[in-house]
GROMACS .gro file of C-alpha atoms in nm:
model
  217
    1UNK     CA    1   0.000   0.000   0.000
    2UNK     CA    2   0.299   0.227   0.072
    3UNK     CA    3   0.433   0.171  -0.287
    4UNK     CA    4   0.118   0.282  -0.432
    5UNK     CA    5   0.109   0.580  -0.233
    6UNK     CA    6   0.515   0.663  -0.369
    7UNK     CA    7   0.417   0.585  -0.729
    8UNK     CA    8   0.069   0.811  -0.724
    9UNK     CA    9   0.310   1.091  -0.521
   10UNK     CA   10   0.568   1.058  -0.820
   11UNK     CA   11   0.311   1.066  -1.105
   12UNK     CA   12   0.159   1.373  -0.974
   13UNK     CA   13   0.494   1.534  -0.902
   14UNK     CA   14   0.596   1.444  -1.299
   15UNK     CA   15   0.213   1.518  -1.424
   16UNK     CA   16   0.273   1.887  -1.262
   17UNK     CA   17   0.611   1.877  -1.382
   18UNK     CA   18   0.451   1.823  -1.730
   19UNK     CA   19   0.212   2.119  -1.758
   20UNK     CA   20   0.492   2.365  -1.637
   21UNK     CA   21   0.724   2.208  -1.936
   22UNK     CA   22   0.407   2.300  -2.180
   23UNK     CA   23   0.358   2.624  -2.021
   24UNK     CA   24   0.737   2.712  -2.056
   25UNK     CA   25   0.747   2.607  -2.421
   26UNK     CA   26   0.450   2.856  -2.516
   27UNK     CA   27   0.571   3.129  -2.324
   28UNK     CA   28   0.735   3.426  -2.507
   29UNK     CA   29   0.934   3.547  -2.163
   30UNK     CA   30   1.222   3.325  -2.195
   31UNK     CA   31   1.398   3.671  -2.125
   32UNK     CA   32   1.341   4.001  -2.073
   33UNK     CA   33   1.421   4.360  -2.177
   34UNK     CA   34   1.665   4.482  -1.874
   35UNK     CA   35   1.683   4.812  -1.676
   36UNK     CA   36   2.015   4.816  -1.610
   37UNK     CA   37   2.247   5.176  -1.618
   38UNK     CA   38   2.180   5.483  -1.504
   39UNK     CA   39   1.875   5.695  -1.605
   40UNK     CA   40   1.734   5.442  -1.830
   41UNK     CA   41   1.352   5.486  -1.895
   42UNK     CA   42   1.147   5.250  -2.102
   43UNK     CA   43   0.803   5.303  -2.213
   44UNK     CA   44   0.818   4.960  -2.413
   45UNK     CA   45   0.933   4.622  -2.245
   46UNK     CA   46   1.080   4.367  -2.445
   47UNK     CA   47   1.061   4.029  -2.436
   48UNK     CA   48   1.153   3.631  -2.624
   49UNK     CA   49   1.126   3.363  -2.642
   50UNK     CA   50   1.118   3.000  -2.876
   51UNK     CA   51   0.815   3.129  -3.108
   52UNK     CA   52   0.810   3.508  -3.109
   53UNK     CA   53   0.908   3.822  -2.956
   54UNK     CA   54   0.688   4.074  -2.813
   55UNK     CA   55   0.674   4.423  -2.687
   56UNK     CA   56   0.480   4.521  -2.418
   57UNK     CA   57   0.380   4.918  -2.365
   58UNK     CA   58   0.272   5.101  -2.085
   59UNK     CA   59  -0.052   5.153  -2.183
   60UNK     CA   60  -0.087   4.772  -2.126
   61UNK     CA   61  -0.106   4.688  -2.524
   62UNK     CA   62   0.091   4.380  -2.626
   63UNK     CA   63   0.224   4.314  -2.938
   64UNK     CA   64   0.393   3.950  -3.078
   65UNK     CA   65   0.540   3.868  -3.394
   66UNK     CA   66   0.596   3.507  -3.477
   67UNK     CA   67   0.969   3.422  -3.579
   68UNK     CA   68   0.972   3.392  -3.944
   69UNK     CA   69   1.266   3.126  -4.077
   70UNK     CA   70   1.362   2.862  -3.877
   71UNK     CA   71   1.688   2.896  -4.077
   72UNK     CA   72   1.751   3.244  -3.962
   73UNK     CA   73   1.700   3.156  -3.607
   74UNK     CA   74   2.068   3.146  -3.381
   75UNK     CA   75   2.161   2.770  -3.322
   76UNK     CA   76   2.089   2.784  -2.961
   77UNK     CA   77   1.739   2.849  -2.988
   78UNK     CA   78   1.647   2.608  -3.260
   79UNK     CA   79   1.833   2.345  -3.032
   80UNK     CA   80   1.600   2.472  -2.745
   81UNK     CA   81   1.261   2.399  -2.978
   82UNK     CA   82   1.368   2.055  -3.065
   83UNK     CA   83   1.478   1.993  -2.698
   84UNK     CA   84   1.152   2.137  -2.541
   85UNK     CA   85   0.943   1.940  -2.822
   86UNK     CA   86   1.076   1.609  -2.760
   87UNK     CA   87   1.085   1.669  -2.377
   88UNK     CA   88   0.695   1.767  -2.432
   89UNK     CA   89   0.610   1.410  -2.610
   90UNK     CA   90   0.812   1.227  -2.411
   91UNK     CA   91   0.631   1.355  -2.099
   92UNK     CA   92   0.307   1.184  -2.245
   93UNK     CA   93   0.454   0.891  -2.325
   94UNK     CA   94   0.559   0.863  -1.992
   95UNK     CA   95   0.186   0.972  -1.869
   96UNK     CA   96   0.044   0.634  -2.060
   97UNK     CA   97   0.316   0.435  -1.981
   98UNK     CA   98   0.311   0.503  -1.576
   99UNK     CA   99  -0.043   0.454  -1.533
  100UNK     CA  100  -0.009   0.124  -1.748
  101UNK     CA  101   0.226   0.036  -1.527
  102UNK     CA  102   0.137   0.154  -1.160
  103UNK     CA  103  -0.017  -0.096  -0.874
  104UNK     CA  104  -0.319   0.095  -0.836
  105UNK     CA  105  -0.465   0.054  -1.217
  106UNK     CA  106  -0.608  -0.210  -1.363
  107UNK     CA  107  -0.440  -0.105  -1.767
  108UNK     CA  108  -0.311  -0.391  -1.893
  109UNK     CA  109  -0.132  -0.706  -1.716
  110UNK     CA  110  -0.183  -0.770  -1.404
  111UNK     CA  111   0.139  -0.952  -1.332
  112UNK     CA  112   0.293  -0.761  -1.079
  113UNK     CA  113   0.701  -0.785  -1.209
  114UNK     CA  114   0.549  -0.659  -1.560
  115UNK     CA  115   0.356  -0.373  -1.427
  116UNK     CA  116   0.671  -0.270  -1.229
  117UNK     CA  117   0.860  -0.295  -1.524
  118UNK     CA  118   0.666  -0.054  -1.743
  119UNK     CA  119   0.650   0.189  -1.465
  120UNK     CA  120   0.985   0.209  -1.423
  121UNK     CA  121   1.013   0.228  -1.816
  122UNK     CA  122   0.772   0.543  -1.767
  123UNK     CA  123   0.979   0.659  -1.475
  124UNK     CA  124   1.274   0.643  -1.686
  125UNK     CA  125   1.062   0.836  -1.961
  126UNK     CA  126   0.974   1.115  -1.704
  127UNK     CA  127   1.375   1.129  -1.604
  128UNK     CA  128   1.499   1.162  -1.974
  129UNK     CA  129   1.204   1.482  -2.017
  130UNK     CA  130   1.320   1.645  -1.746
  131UNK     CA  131   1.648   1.629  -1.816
  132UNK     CA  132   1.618   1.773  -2.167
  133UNK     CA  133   1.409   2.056  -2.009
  134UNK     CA  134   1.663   2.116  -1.799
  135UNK     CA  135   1.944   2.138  -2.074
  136UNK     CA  136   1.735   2.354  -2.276
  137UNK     CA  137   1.601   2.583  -1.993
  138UNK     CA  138   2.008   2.617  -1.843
  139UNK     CA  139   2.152   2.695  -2.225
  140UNK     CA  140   1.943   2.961  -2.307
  141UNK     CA  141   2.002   3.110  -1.976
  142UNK     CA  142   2.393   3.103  -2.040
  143UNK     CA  143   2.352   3.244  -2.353
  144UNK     CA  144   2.140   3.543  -2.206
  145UNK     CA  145   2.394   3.589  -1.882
  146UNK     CA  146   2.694   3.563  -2.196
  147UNK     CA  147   2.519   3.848  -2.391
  148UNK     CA  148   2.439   4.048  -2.094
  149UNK     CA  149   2.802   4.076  -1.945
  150UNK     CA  150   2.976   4.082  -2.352
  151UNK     CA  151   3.141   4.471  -2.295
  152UNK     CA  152   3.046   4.485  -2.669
  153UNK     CA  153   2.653   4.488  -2.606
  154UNK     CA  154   2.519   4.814  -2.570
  155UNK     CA  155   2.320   4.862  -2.232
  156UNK     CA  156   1.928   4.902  -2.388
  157UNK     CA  157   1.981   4.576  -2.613
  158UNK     CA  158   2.122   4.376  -2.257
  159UNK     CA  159   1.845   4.131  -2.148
  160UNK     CA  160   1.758   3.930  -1.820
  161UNK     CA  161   1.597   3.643  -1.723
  162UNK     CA  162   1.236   3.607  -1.807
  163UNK     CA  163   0.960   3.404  -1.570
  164UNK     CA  164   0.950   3.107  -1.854
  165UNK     CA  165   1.303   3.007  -1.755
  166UNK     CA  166   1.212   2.962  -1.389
  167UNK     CA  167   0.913   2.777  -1.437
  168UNK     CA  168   1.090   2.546  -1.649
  169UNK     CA  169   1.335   2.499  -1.376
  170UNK     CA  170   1.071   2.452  -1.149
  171UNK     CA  171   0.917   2.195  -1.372
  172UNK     CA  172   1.234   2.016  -1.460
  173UNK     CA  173   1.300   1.908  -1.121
  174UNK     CA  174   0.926   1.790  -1.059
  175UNK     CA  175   0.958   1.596  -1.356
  176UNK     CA  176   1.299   1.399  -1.283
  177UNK     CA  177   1.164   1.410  -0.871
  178UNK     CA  178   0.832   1.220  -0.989
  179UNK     CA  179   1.029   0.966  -1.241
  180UNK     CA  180   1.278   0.895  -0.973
  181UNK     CA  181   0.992   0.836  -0.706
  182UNK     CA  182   0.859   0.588  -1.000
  183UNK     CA  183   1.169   0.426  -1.060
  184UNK     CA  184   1.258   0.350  -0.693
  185UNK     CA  185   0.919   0.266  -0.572
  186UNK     CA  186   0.942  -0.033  -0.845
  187UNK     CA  187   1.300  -0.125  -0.792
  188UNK     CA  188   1.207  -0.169  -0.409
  189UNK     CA  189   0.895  -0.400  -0.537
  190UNK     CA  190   1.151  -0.594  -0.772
  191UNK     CA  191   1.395  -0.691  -0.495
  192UNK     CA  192   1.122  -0.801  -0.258
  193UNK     CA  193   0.991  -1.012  -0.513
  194UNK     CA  194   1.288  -1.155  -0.618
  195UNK     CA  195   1.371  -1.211  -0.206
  196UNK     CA  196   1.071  -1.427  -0.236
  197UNK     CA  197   1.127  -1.663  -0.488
  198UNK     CA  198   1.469  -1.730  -0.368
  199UNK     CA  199   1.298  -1.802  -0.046
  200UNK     CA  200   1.066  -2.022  -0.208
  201UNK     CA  201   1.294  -2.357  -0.284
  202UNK     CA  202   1.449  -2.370   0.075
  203UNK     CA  203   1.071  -2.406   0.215
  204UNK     CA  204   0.977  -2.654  -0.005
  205UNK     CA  205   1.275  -2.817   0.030
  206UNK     CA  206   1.204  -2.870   0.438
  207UNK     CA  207   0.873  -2.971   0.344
  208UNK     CA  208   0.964  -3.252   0.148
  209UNK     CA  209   1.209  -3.361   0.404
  210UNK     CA  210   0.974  -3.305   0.686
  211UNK     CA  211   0.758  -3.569   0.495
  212UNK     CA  212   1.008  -3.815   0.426
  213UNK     CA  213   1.088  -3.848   0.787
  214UNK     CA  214   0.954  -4.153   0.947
  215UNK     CA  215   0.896  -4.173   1.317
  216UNK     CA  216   0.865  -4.529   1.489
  217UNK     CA  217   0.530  -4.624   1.670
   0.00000   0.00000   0.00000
């Protein structure tokens, strides 16, 4: 009962962890216009991200334009795209594969060393998508800390850190927290079970001695 209570605490920790990786993806505020210097007044605030920048005015008007050419795009943030899009599908894989696999459902086989098997395979899923969230989320940011310290970058093009790359922190580590939750929870079930079956021979092999012995009247 324990387990199932680690595997549905994991799941939900790597479903949350899922919906921020979306919500980071679709965000334009990977970063931000910044206010650094002296005497520096903006009426417009800039911002970017994976699909479009946008410029946001005092008046409270926003206006995005979607990036054109892939082609034209700098190599870091196509590599963030494909990085966020695969962590993105394999985040539902893992979603079907975990509740295939978890003790509480009744998806699929019912064996209990096959259902811990695919839910350590979705565990393993949910690991791998967090991880590439968390390479994608951590380059861009060292690209934006390079551009904003280069002495050749003019103070009102410098940029910060935007909200998206915090919440995809924040979601990276849910992710990889719930798929290692997963992962043990299972790998705890495996070794009792195989515990078991090596216990198994040695008690049926005092049985069958107990019944061979004779005792005299």
């Amino acid at each position: 009962m324990a387990n199932s209570g680690f595997q549905l605490l994991g799941y939900f920790l790597a479903l949350g962890g899922w919906i921020g990786i979306i919500s980071t993806t679709v965000l334009p505020q990977w970063k931000q216009s910044s206010y650094a210097g002296d005497a520096i007044i903006m009426a417009v605030g800039l911002y970017e991200g994976l699909w479009m920048s946008c410029a946001s005015q005092s008046t409270g008007q926003v206006q995005c334009k979607i990036f054109d050419s892939l082609l034209s795009l700098d190599v870091h943030i196509q590599t963030c795209r494909a990085l966020m899009v695969i962590s993105v599908l394999m985040g539902f894989m893992a979603i079907i594969v975990s509740v295939v696999g978890m003790k509480c459902t009744k998806v699929g086989d019912n064996n209990p060393s096959t259902k811990s098997k695919i839910a350590i395979s979705g565990g393993s899923l949910f690991l791998l998508s967090g991880l590439c969230t968390l390479v994608a989320v951590s380059w861009y940011a060292t690209q934006v800390t390079n551009h904003f310290f280069d002495p050749n970058t003019p103070i009102n093009a410098r940029y910060d850190f935007g909200p998206a790359l915090f919440i995809g922190w924040a979601a990276s580590i849910l992710m990889m927290l719930g798929g290692s939750f997963l992962c043990c929870s299972c790998v705890n079930e495996e070794r009792r079970g195989q515990l078991y079956r090596q216990s198994q021979p040695s008690t049926a092999r005092e049985d069958e001695l107990l019944s061979e012995t004779s005792f005299p009247d």
